[in-house]
């Protein structure tokens, strides 16, 4: 819970910074040469967000999700999304118990700490939408009964940006639930040699140990929410997001939920770097992973081959970066 009137929880933020760095280092024992992407995944967890991992097969998307779950001592579930997957396969189902003479709830794989929604765009929109309530409200409602999901809870969804045969593009409402998009990319030659060495005899995931627990993650999330965000930084966030709604190539810009994601991830990044206040540069650094997947091009722009990164670079350059961010002296 944010405590603006009490100021930042400096001690809690310091502990959160140590926890974030420890989790990143631990995941890097398995995921080689991708510190920035690993850090972004950890920041999404600490900001109570979710991440869309979009990349070609074989670059470590599943490994990243498993390593993160192990590192935080959490439960891990994987759902392989396919066209015949049903919402009940994700959420669970009420089963009639003839002995008791009533129904009891059998929870689905969404009731976990780290949920890997693998190839999410291969399921039908009806099944994709089964995740919406859990991602946003941290609960699942079936037959009028609400069931809270565990805490911490993060959805890491993967999709292949190249192969579109037999897929169902994620609707804007679903994409907007993801705080950030992570793209791992191919390894450098040196990093790929290191990866081969680490996987030489057995999968290093088998020896990975937790470095924290659910309670410590919850405390870190609470502390991070107290990181100071100045009015100047908030206005910068709103200006960036607002500019996306005015761009001539875009039929749909970023939503207010994107503004919230920029602020919350900015708080997590500031804490990870040992600060109790968000800088405009934090927002600028996070703008592309937070905003890119939320932009919808006009057909004319798509025909021209407009590029999201280029559009965002133009937007970012068009907005003056404010000075400051530090809390004013009392």
mmCIF file of C-alpha atoms in Angstrom, residues 37 40 51-62 64 116-121 156-164 168-170 175 178 180-186 288-289 292-295 307-309:
data_model
loop_
_atom_site.group_PDB
_atom_site.id
_atom_site.type_symbol
_atom_site.label_atom_id
_atom_site.label_comp_id
_atom_site.label_asym_id
_atom_site.label_seq_id
_atom_site.Cartn_x
_atom_site.Cartn_y
_atom_site.Cartn_z
ATOM 1 C CA UNK A 37 15.869 -8.856 -19.776
ATOM 2 C CA UNK A 40 12.971 -6.498 -16.363
ATOM 3 C CA UNK A 51 5.383 -9.834 -18.691
ATOM 4 C CA UNK A 52 4.893 -10.828 -22.322
ATOM 5 C CA UNK A 53 7.983 -12.647 -23.593
ATOM 6 C CA UNK A 54 7.963 -12.385 -27.362
ATOM 7 C CA UNK A 55 10.708 -14.149 -29.261
ATOM 8 C CA UNK A 56 11.626 -17.019 -31.534
ATOM 9 C CA UNK A 57 11.784 -20.587 -30.154
ATOM 10 C CA UNK A 58 14.819 -21.801 -28.271
ATOM 11 C CA UNK A 59 16.134 -18.564 -26.757
ATOM 12 C CA UNK A 60 15.258 -19.361 -23.129
ATOM 13 C CA UNK A 61 11.720 -18.101 -22.529
ATOM 14 C CA UNK A 62 10.592 -21.164 -20.562
ATOM 15 C CA UNK A 64 13.588 -17.789 -17.584
ATOM 16 C CA UNK A 116 3.895 -19.669 -17.783
ATOM 17 C CA UNK A 117 1.277 -19.207 -20.495
ATOM 18 C CA UNK A 118 3.269 -20.821 -23.281
ATOM 19 C CA UNK A 119 2.396 -19.748 -26.845
ATOM 20 C CA UNK A 120 -0.607 -17.841 -25.542
ATOM 21 C CA UNK A 121 -1.642 -16.733 -29.022
ATOM 22 C CA UNK A 156 4.764 -14.799 -18.025
ATOM 23 C CA UNK A 157 3.227 -15.347 -21.444
ATOM 24 C CA UNK A 158 5.233 -16.318 -24.501
ATOM 25 C CA UNK A 159 4.510 -15.980 -28.179
ATOM 26 C CA UNK A 160 6.463 -16.480 -31.375
ATOM 27 C CA UNK A 161 6.539 -13.210 -33.368
ATOM 28 C CA UNK A 162 7.360 -14.991 -36.634
ATOM 29 C CA UNK A 163 5.028 -17.979 -36.964
ATOM 30 C CA UNK A 164 1.384 -16.879 -37.242
ATOM 31 C CA UNK A 168 -5.171 -15.882 -32.602
ATOM 32 C CA UNK A 169 -3.611 -12.428 -32.107
ATOM 33 C CA UNK A 170 -3.988 -11.159 -28.569
ATOM 34 C CA UNK A 175 -2.056 -7.011 -24.269
ATOM 35 C CA UNK A 178 1.039 -7.040 -19.516
ATOM 36 C CA UNK A 180 6.076 -4.942 -20.185
ATOM 37 C CA UNK A 181 7.178 -6.868 -23.219
ATOM 38 C CA UNK A 182 10.482 -8.721 -22.931
ATOM 39 C CA UNK A 183 12.473 -9.785 -25.986
ATOM 40 C CA UNK A 184 15.395 -12.082 -25.210
ATOM 41 C CA UNK A 185 17.023 -12.271 -28.635
ATOM 42 C CA UNK A 186 19.905 -14.482 -29.658
ATOM 43 C CA UNK A 288 9.775 0.985 -24.993
ATOM 44 C CA UNK A 289 9.180 -2.289 -23.094
ATOM 45 C CA UNK A 292 5.536 -0.914 -27.574
ATOM 46 C CA UNK A 293 3.122 -3.839 -27.350
ATOM 47 C CA UNK A 294 0.212 -1.504 -26.618
ATOM 48 C CA UNK A 295 0.433 0.469 -29.865
ATOM 49 C CA UNK A 307 8.219 0.089 -36.905
ATOM 50 C CA UNK A 308 7.176 0.312 -33.248
ATOM 51 C CA UNK A 309 10.676 1.042 -32.025
#
